[in-house]
Short mmCIF file of C-alpha atoms and ligand atoms in Angstrom, two decimals:
data_model
loop_
_atom_site.label_atom_id
_atom_site.label_comp_id
_atom_site.label_asym_id
_atom_site.label_seq_id
_atom_site.Cartn_x
_atom_site.Cartn_y
_atom_site.Cartn_z
CA MET F 43 88.81 61.66 98.58
CA ASN F 44 89.61 63.38 101.86
CA ILE F 45 88.27 66.90 102.35
CA LEU F 46 89.07 69.77 104.70
CA LEU F 47 86.23 72.25 105.28
CA VAL F 48 87.32 75.59 106.74
CA GLY F 49 84.96 77.40 109.15
CA GLY F 50 82.82 76.76 112.18
CA GLY F 51 79.37 78.31 111.80
CA GLY F 52 75.90 77.28 110.67
CA ARG F 53 77.04 77.50 107.06
CA GLU F 54 79.79 74.95 107.68
CA HIS F 55 77.57 72.58 109.69
CA THR F 56 75.14 72.59 106.76
CA LEU F 57 77.95 71.98 104.26
CA ALA F 58 79.27 69.14 106.44
CA TRP F 59 75.78 67.58 106.53
CA LYS F 60 75.62 67.74 102.74
CA ILE F 61 79.20 66.55 102.11
CA ASN F 62 78.53 63.58 104.39
CA LYS F 63 75.91 62.40 101.87
CA SER F 64 78.42 62.35 99.00
CA SER F 65 79.70 58.99 97.78
CA LEU F 66 82.91 60.75 96.71
CA CYS F 67 83.98 61.81 100.19
CA ASP F 68 86.00 59.32 102.26
CA GLN F 69 86.97 61.44 105.25
CA LEU F 70 85.75 64.92 106.11
CA PHE F 71 87.64 67.18 108.49
CA ILE F 72 86.36 70.55 109.69
CA ALA F 73 88.69 73.30 110.92
CA PRO F 74 87.72 74.34 113.50
CA GLY F 75 84.05 73.22 113.30
CA ASN F 76 81.60 73.48 116.21
CA ALA F 77 79.73 71.14 118.56
CA GLY F 78 77.47 70.00 115.68
CA THR F 79 80.01 69.23 112.97
CA PRO F 80 81.39 65.99 114.57
CA GLN F 81 78.09 64.36 113.48
CA PHE F 82 79.52 64.40 109.97
CA GLY F 83 83.31 64.60 110.24
CA ILE F 84 86.27 65.19 112.50
CA ASN F 85 86.95 68.61 114.02
CA VAL F 86 90.54 69.81 113.95
CA PRO F 87 91.56 72.82 116.08
CA ILE F 88 93.12 74.98 113.36
CA ALA F 89 92.08 78.64 112.99
CA VAL F 90 90.51 79.72 109.68
CA THR F 91 93.44 82.03 108.84
CA ASP F 92 96.23 79.62 109.91
CA PHE F 93 97.17 78.69 106.33
CA GLU F 94 100.40 77.01 107.35
CA GLY F 95 98.61 74.85 109.91
CA GLN F 96 95.96 73.92 107.34
CA ALA F 97 98.61 73.05 104.73
CA THR F 98 100.54 70.84 107.16
CA PHE F 99 97.33 69.06 108.12
CA CYS F 100 96.30 68.58 104.46
CA ILE F 101 99.64 67.03 103.54
CA ALA F 102 99.63 64.70 106.55
CA ASN F 103 96.05 63.55 105.90
CA ASN F 104 96.11 63.23 102.12
CA ILE F 105 93.50 65.96 101.65
CA THR F 106 92.73 66.67 97.99
CA MET F 107 89.95 69.25 98.36
CA LEU F 108 89.84 72.36 100.55
CA ILE F 109 86.42 74.01 100.85
CA VAL F 110 86.55 77.52 102.32
CA GLY F 111 83.43 78.74 104.14
CA PRO F 112 84.07 82.28 105.46
CA GLU F 113 85.37 85.40 103.68
CA GLU F 114 88.31 86.24 105.92
CA PRO F 115 90.69 83.48 104.74
CA LEU F 116 89.65 84.09 101.13
CA VAL F 117 90.29 87.83 101.28
CA LYS F 118 93.61 87.09 103.02
CA GLY F 119 94.69 84.78 100.19
CA ILE F 120 94.16 81.14 101.23
CA TYR F 121 93.76 80.14 97.55
CA ASP F 122 97.06 81.71 96.51
CA TYR F 123 98.84 80.26 99.54
CA PHE F 124 97.85 76.70 98.60
CA LYS F 125 98.46 77.20 94.86
CA ASN F 126 101.88 78.78 95.39
CA ARG F 127 103.25 76.01 97.62
CA PRO F 128 104.65 73.10 95.59
CA ASP F 129 103.51 70.59 98.22
CA THR F 130 99.88 71.82 98.24
CA ALA F 131 99.42 73.07 94.66
CA HIS F 132 97.63 69.83 93.70
CA ILE F 133 94.85 70.43 96.28
CA GLU F 134 91.59 71.64 94.77
CA VAL F 135 90.65 74.85 96.57
CA ILE F 136 87.00 75.94 96.41
CA GLY F 137 87.12 79.72 96.62
CA PRO F 138 88.48 82.66 94.64
CA SER F 139 92.05 83.94 94.46
CA LYS F 140 93.00 86.83 96.73
CA GLU F 141 92.68 89.31 93.87
CA ALA F 142 89.21 88.06 92.87
CA ALA F 143 88.09 88.02 96.52
CA GLN F 144 88.43 91.81 96.42
CA LEU F 145 84.89 91.71 95.04
CA GLU F 146 83.96 91.28 98.70
CA GLY F 147 87.12 92.65 100.34
CA SER F 148 86.88 96.10 98.79
CA LYS F 149 83.62 97.90 98.05
CA ALA F 150 85.54 100.34 95.82
CA PHE F 151 86.99 97.43 93.81
CA ALA F 152 83.52 95.89 93.44
CA LYS F 153 81.91 99.16 92.34
CA ALA F 154 84.63 99.85 89.75
CA PHE F 155 84.31 96.24 88.47
CA MET F 156 80.55 96.70 88.05
CA GLN F 157 81.07 99.97 86.23
CA ARG F 158 83.63 98.45 83.84
CA HIS F 159 81.20 95.65 82.95
CA ASN F 160 77.95 97.63 82.86
CA ILE F 161 76.41 95.73 85.75
CA PRO F 162 73.47 97.64 87.27
CA THR F 163 74.32 99.10 90.68
CA ALA F 164 73.64 102.28 92.67
CA ALA F 165 75.42 105.45 91.45
CA TYR F 166 78.46 106.19 93.64
CA GLN F 167 81.73 107.98 94.28
CA GLU F 168 84.65 106.90 96.47
CA PHE F 169 86.65 109.11 98.81
CA ASP F 170 89.66 108.86 101.13
CA SER F 171 91.67 111.29 103.25
CA ASN F 172 93.10 112.92 100.11
CA SER F 173 89.64 113.70 98.76
CA TYR F 174 88.02 114.45 102.13
CA GLU F 175 86.82 117.97 101.20
CA ALA F 176 85.34 116.71 97.93
CA GLY F 177 83.53 114.02 99.94
CA ILE F 178 81.99 116.66 102.21
CA ALA F 179 80.75 118.61 99.20
CA TYR F 180 79.44 115.43 97.57
CA ILE F 181 77.42 114.55 100.69
CA ARG F 182 76.01 118.09 101.01
CA ASN F 183 74.65 117.92 97.45
CA HIS F 184 73.41 114.32 97.67
CA SER F 185 69.74 113.36 97.88
CA LEU F 186 68.51 111.52 101.01
CA PRO F 187 68.77 108.87 102.30
CA ILE F 188 72.47 108.52 101.59
CA VAL F 189 74.49 105.31 101.93
CA LEU F 190 78.05 105.27 103.35
CA LYS F 191 80.14 102.12 103.04
CA ALA F 192 83.52 101.38 104.58
CA ASP F 193 85.68 100.01 101.79
CA GLY F 194 87.08 96.92 103.52
CA LEU F 195 85.73 94.03 105.59
CA ALA F 196 83.98 95.42 108.66
CA ALA F 197 82.22 92.31 110.02
CA GLY F 198 78.89 93.38 108.54
CA LYS F 199 78.93 96.75 110.33
CA GLY F 200 80.47 98.96 107.66
CA VAL F 201 77.29 100.14 105.91
CA LEU F 202 75.42 103.20 107.20
CA ILE F 203 72.15 104.49 105.82
CA CYS F 204 71.79 108.13 106.83
CA ASN F 205 68.49 110.01 106.71
CA ASN F 206 69.95 113.48 107.04
CA HIS F 207 73.04 115.33 105.92
CA ILE F 208 74.32 116.15 109.42
CA GLU F 209 74.45 112.47 110.36
CA ALA F 210 76.10 111.55 107.04
CA LEU F 211 78.76 114.28 107.45
CA ALA F 212 79.47 113.23 111.02
CA GLU F 213 79.78 109.54 110.11
CA PHE F 214 81.97 110.34 107.10
CA GLN F 215 84.29 112.34 109.33
CA LEU F 216 84.44 109.50 111.89
CA MET F 217 85.27 106.98 109.20
CA ILE F 218 87.98 108.95 107.40
CA GLN F 219 89.55 111.02 110.17
CA GLN F 220 89.02 108.83 113.22
CA SER F 221 89.17 105.40 111.59
CA LYS F 222 85.79 104.35 113.00
CA PHE F 223 86.05 101.05 111.11
CA GLY F 224 89.84 100.88 111.28
CA GLU F 225 91.80 100.76 108.04
CA ALA F 226 88.75 99.12 106.42
CA GLY F 227 86.91 102.43 106.60
CA ARG F 228 89.60 104.96 105.69
CA ARG F 229 88.26 104.72 102.16
CA VAL F 230 84.51 105.28 101.83
CA VAL F 231 82.05 104.54 99.05
CA ILE F 232 79.11 106.94 99.06
CA GLU F 233 76.14 105.77 97.06
CA GLN F 234 72.55 106.33 96.13
CA PHE F 235 69.90 104.65 98.29
CA LEU F 236 67.91 101.99 96.45
CA ASP F 237 64.37 101.39 97.62
CA GLY F 238 63.18 97.84 97.01
CA ILE F 239 63.14 94.21 98.07
CA GLU F 240 66.43 92.39 98.68
CA LEU F 241 67.34 89.00 97.26
CA SER F 242 70.37 86.76 97.81
CA VAL F 243 71.49 85.10 94.58
CA PHE F 244 74.08 82.31 94.58
CA VAL F 245 76.26 81.24 91.69
CA LEU F 246 79.00 78.65 91.45
CA THR F 247 81.67 79.37 88.85
CA ASP F 248 84.78 77.62 87.59
CA GLY F 249 86.00 80.89 86.08
CA ILE F 250 84.43 80.21 82.68
CA ASN F 251 81.18 78.33 83.21
CA PHE F 252 78.63 78.93 85.92
CA VAL F 253 75.55 77.36 87.48
CA VAL F 254 72.87 79.27 89.37
CA LEU F 255 71.95 77.81 92.75
CA PRO F 256 68.62 78.29 94.57
CA GLU F 257 68.01 81.88 95.69
CA ALA F 258 67.14 83.00 99.23
CA LYS F 259 65.85 85.87 101.32
CA ASP F 260 67.71 86.78 104.49
CA TYR F 261 66.06 88.48 107.51
CA LYS F 262 68.66 90.90 108.85
CA LYS F 263 66.83 92.74 111.64
CA ILE F 264 66.65 91.41 115.19
CA GLY F 265 62.96 92.15 115.76
CA VAL F 266 59.65 90.76 114.51
CA GLY F 267 58.41 92.69 111.48
CA ASP F 268 61.96 93.71 110.46
CA THR F 269 62.52 96.09 113.35
CA GLY F 270 65.52 97.00 115.50
CA PRO F 271 69.22 96.72 114.75
CA ASN F 272 70.87 94.65 112.03
CA THR F 273 72.28 91.21 112.80
CA GLY F 274 74.29 88.65 110.87
CA GLY F 275 70.93 87.21 109.82
CA MET F 276 68.00 85.89 111.88
CA GLY F 277 66.67 83.41 109.35
CA ALA F 278 66.20 82.74 105.66
CA VAL F 279 63.73 81.28 103.20
CA SER F 280 64.09 79.58 99.81
CA PRO F 281 62.58 79.78 97.24
CA VAL F 282 61.68 83.48 97.15
CA PRO F 283 58.26 83.85 95.49
CA PHE F 284 58.97 87.03 93.49
CA ALA F 285 62.15 85.53 92.03
CA ASP F 286 60.35 83.42 89.43
CA ALA F 287 61.95 81.96 86.29
CA ALA F 288 61.45 85.17 84.27
CA TYR F 289 63.01 87.33 86.99
CA MET F 290 65.97 84.96 87.43
CA LYS F 291 66.51 85.05 83.65
CA THR F 292 66.78 88.84 83.87
CA VAL F 293 69.23 88.51 86.79
CA THR F 294 71.26 85.97 84.81
CA GLU F 295 71.52 88.11 81.70
CA LYS F 296 71.99 91.53 83.34
CA ILE F 297 74.10 90.55 86.33
CA ILE F 298 75.41 86.99 86.53
CA ARG F 299 76.70 86.57 82.97
CA PRO F 300 78.47 89.96 82.83
CA THR F 301 80.00 89.22 86.24
CA ILE F 302 81.47 85.88 85.17
CA GLU F 303 82.58 87.28 81.81
CA GLY F 304 84.15 90.21 83.65
CA LEU F 305 86.17 87.84 85.85
CA GLN F 306 87.37 86.04 82.74
CA LYS F 307 88.24 89.23 80.81
CA GLU F 308 90.25 90.51 83.75
CA ALA F 309 91.93 87.12 84.26
CA LEU F 310 90.69 86.93 87.85
CA ASP F 311 91.08 83.34 89.02
CA TYR F 312 87.77 82.27 90.56
CA LYS F 313 86.64 78.72 91.30
CA GLY F 314 84.00 79.03 93.94
CA PHE F 315 80.75 80.53 95.13
CA VAL F 316 79.64 84.05 94.24
CA PHE F 317 76.94 85.53 96.46
CA ILE F 318 75.24 88.49 94.85
CA GLY F 319 73.15 90.66 97.15
CA LEU F 320 70.68 92.57 95.05
CA ILE F 321 67.77 94.93 95.40
CA ASN F 322 64.75 94.65 93.17
CA VAL F 323 63.64 98.17 92.23
CA LYS F 324 60.36 98.08 90.30
CA GLY F 325 61.22 94.77 88.66
CA GLU F 326 64.83 95.70 87.84
CA PRO F 327 67.70 94.08 89.77
CA PHE F 328 70.61 96.20 91.08
CA VAL F 329 73.68 94.77 92.80
CA ILE F 330 74.28 96.06 96.32
CA GLU F 331 77.18 93.77 97.11
CA TYR F 332 79.24 90.82 96.06
CA ASN F 333 80.42 88.23 98.54
CA CYS F 334 83.02 85.64 97.61
CA ARG F 335 81.40 82.82 99.60
CA LEU F 336 78.04 81.40 100.57
CA GLY F 337 75.79 83.40 102.89
CA ASP F 338 74.91 82.52 106.44
CA PRO F 339 72.01 81.76 107.18
CA GLU F 340 71.16 81.45 103.44
CA THR F 341 73.30 78.29 103.17
CA GLU F 342 71.02 76.61 105.69
CA VAL F 343 68.13 76.80 103.18
CA ILE F 344 69.82 76.65 99.77
CA ILE F 345 72.19 73.70 100.32
CA PRO F 346 69.41 71.38 101.61
CA ARG F 347 67.38 72.19 98.47
CA ILE F 348 70.20 71.09 96.12
CA GLU F 349 69.72 67.44 95.18
CA ASN F 350 73.06 66.91 93.38
CA ASP F 351 76.07 65.25 94.99
CA LEU F 352 77.80 68.42 96.20
CA ILE F 353 81.31 67.00 95.88
CA ALA F 354 80.66 66.00 92.25
CA VAL F 355 79.61 69.61 91.63
CA LEU F 356 82.63 71.04 93.46
CA SER F 357 85.05 68.70 91.64
CA ALA F 358 83.61 69.92 88.35
CA THR F 359 84.16 73.48 89.61
CA ALA F 360 87.81 72.88 90.45
CA GLN F 361 88.41 71.09 87.14
CA GLN F 362 86.60 73.71 85.03
CA ARG F 363 83.92 71.23 83.93
CA LEU F 364 80.85 73.02 85.32
CA ASN F 365 79.33 72.97 81.82
CA GLU F 366 78.72 69.24 82.49
CA ILE F 367 76.63 69.95 85.60
CA GLU F 368 72.94 70.61 85.87
CA ILE F 369 71.73 71.72 89.29
CA ILE F 370 68.68 69.82 90.47
CA THR F 371 66.64 71.81 92.97
CA SER F 372 64.06 70.31 95.31
CA LYS F 373 60.48 71.50 94.81
CA GLN F 374 60.20 71.67 98.60
CA SER F 375 60.35 75.00 100.39
CA ALA F 376 62.91 75.52 103.13
CA VAL F 377 62.86 77.93 106.07
CA THR F 378 65.60 78.39 108.64
CA VAL F 379 65.10 80.26 111.91
CA MET F 380 68.04 81.28 114.09
CA ALA F 381 68.08 80.89 117.85
CA VAL F 382 70.28 83.63 119.26
CA SER F 383 71.70 84.56 122.66
CA GLY F 384 69.77 87.10 124.78
CA GLY F 385 71.11 90.61 124.10
CA TYR F 386 72.46 89.81 120.62
CA PRO F 387 73.47 91.72 118.44
CA ASN F 388 74.81 93.69 121.42
CA ASP F 389 76.62 92.23 124.43
CA HIS F 390 75.48 88.74 125.31
CA GLU F 391 76.57 85.91 127.56
CA THR F 392 77.80 82.55 126.32
CA GLY F 393 78.46 79.16 127.91
CA LYS F 394 74.73 78.43 128.42
CA VAL F 395 73.73 74.75 128.34
CA ILE F 396 71.49 73.89 125.37
CA ASN F 397 68.71 71.33 125.96
CA GLY F 398 66.43 69.60 123.47
CA LEU F 399 68.91 69.10 120.66
CA ASP F 400 68.30 65.36 120.39
CA ASP F 401 64.58 65.82 119.73
CA THR F 402 63.90 63.89 116.53
CA ARG F 403 60.12 64.02 116.35
CA LEU F 404 60.13 66.08 113.13
CA SER F 405 61.75 64.15 110.29
CA ASN F 406 61.73 67.18 107.96
CA THR F 407 63.67 69.39 110.35
CA MET F 408 67.42 69.75 110.81
CA ILE F 409 69.18 71.52 113.64
CA PHE F 410 72.35 73.18 112.39
CA HIS F 411 74.78 74.50 114.98
CA ALA F 412 76.17 78.00 114.51
CA GLY F 413 77.74 79.24 117.77
CA THR F 414 78.11 76.13 119.92
CA ARG F 415 80.93 74.23 121.58
CA LEU F 416 81.31 71.16 123.74
CA ASN F 417 81.88 71.59 127.45
CA GLY F 418 82.58 68.05 128.63
CA ASP F 419 79.67 66.18 127.09
CA GLN F 420 77.32 69.16 127.21
CA VAL F 421 76.63 71.42 124.24
CA VAL F 422 76.86 75.07 125.28
CA THR F 423 76.42 78.39 123.50
CA SER F 424 79.56 80.09 122.20
CA GLY F 425 78.31 83.06 120.19
CA GLY F 426 75.46 85.41 119.31
CA ARG F 427 73.88 83.21 116.68
CA VAL F 428 73.62 79.76 118.25
CA LEU F 429 71.44 77.41 116.16
CA ALA F 430 69.77 77.47 112.76
CA VAL F 431 66.69 75.26 112.62
CA THR F 432 65.83 74.40 109.02
CA SER F 433 62.61 72.68 107.92
CA PHE F 434 61.25 71.51 104.61
CA GLY F 435 57.59 71.94 103.75
CA ASN F 436 55.25 71.91 100.79
CA ASN F 437 55.23 75.69 101.06
CA LEU F 438 57.10 78.32 103.08
CA VAL F 439 54.46 78.60 105.79
CA GLU F 440 54.43 74.85 106.41
CA ALA F 441 58.22 74.88 106.69
CA ALA F 442 58.15 77.94 108.97
CA GLU F 443 55.60 76.30 111.27
CA GLN F 444 57.83 73.26 111.71
CA SER F 445 60.94 75.29 112.49
CA ASN F 446 59.01 77.30 115.07
CA TYR F 447 57.62 74.11 116.61
CA MET F 448 61.09 72.58 116.87
CA LEU F 449 62.49 75.77 118.42
CA GLU F 450 59.84 75.53 121.12
CA GLN F 451 61.37 72.15 122.12
CA ILE F 452 64.86 73.66 122.49
CA HIS F 453 66.02 75.72 125.43
CA PHE F 454 68.98 77.71 126.70
CA ASP F 455 69.08 80.65 129.09
CA GLY F 456 68.18 83.87 127.27
CA MET F 457 67.30 82.13 123.97
CA TYR F 458 65.46 84.29 121.44
CA PHE F 459 64.17 83.71 117.91
CA ARG F 460 62.00 85.64 115.46
CA GLU F 461 58.59 83.99 115.28
CA ASP F 462 57.55 85.69 112.03
CA ILE F 463 60.09 84.38 109.53
CA GLY F 464 58.44 83.00 106.40
CA PHE F 465 54.88 83.69 107.54
CA GLU F 466 54.43 86.74 105.29
CA PHE F 467 54.10 84.27 102.40
CA ARG F 468 50.85 82.90 103.76
P1 AMP I 230 76.19 95.18 102.76
O1 AMP I 230 77.13 95.17 103.94
O2 AMP I 230 76.79 95.72 101.51
O3 AMP I 230 75.50 93.86 102.63
O4 AMP I 230 75.00 96.15 103.14
C1 AMP I 230 74.23 95.89 104.27
C2 AMP I 230 72.80 96.24 104.01
O5 AMP I 230 72.67 97.63 103.75
C3 AMP I 230 72.21 95.59 102.78
O6 AMP I 230 71.77 94.29 103.02
C4 AMP I 230 71.07 96.51 102.47
O7 AMP I 230 69.98 96.25 103.32
C5 AMP I 230 71.63 97.86 102.85
N1 AMP I 230 72.14 98.58 101.68
C6 AMP I 230 73.39 98.54 101.18
N2 AMP I 230 73.50 99.34 100.10
C7 AMP I 230 72.30 99.91 99.91
C8 AMP I 230 71.77 100.84 98.96
N3 AMP I 230 72.52 101.37 98.00
N4 AMP I 230 70.48 101.18 99.08
C9 AMP I 230 69.71 100.66 100.05
N5 AMP I 230 70.13 99.81 100.99
C10 AMP I 230 71.41 99.42 100.92
N1 LIG I 231 73.52 86.59 105.36
C1 LIG I 231 74.39 87.56 104.85
C2 LIG I 231 75.80 87.16 104.77
O1 LIG I 231 76.16 86.01 104.92
O2 LIG I 231 76.62 88.03 104.49
#
């Protein structure tokens, strides 16, 4: 079959690498892709939210599967667009419907869904301009720290953890009255702070059945030792040692199963990945967020560890046959380390020439492109997060050492990476 993969980051380069190994894929196209994705398919210059452009391309190229990487097209309804058009309704779309994507698109929707289905999460209340005064009173009486979340998509910036009431009141006022996060933040979820270790859990569902994919830990802070501002993710590891079989069984019974059953009970059409961000508080998992897609950079460690033919698994998802699939996970450990532009996550320059990408001395290491583009025949930087270097090893430290070694062979002006990722598992 012919496949169109939507997106252009490290997640999509990793998916393209994996799809390329499938015997079921004839031609792979990536819209828009990056400077790495042409290794495994053909880039087509169509924006991720240009549904009409994607549909026209799919019809002209006999595409029968559309795999959606990022959240924006999902939250904007790419699934419904393809299903509602008679000439594209036959295309298998991997991703939830617009309504189901609200699990990521609206924090208030996600919290209410969790409450309806008794899924453990932090206690909360939601407020908007009509309940502004009540919100002020709620904050004044709330224990510290206090967590404020813009309701809608805010490019990873919409969550504030405030250590005093004055800061929380000021931020709440900025969000509601001055639209600090635009429309996305004119509704605010205020919730209890959970103190614990985070875990990224990935599930693939066909709406009825589900399979659990390898789990991962994401490193969000820019600095060594988890210091400094948050980023989109500086690296990831899989497996995560504390998430053993017993813990994952608890997560499955308390969180995953009620989530999938909840989707079914509410007739929310969902054939795709569910990414559950959770916090482990004294052995008990609590959901902090749902995402309706795979994580980035988590994809760069979980997809390489899956040994199944990914397209066979995704076909089963689209055809509601996931009960026939057993996920086979590599015993190897995987670590990915991101090379980012100097200055990121704040202002940074792009267009820097990247050298060392064709170094092949480590056979267990893969260089996935995140923010790159071609300038003539040179690969140059095009974003904050530039490359994700993933290695396999017999344990996390061995994998981490290889990714670090490979990163030392790569160079672009201002390049930075965290040298500590994965080493705490020594
Ligand atoms: P989110 O945008 O929902 O992924 O939140 C961003 C980050 O904020 C999470 O990865 C957590 O580190 C943190 N966070 C969110 N909610 C809470 C909470 N209730 N308690 C503690 N930390 C939280
Ligand atoms: N790594 C976190 C995310 O993809 O949202």
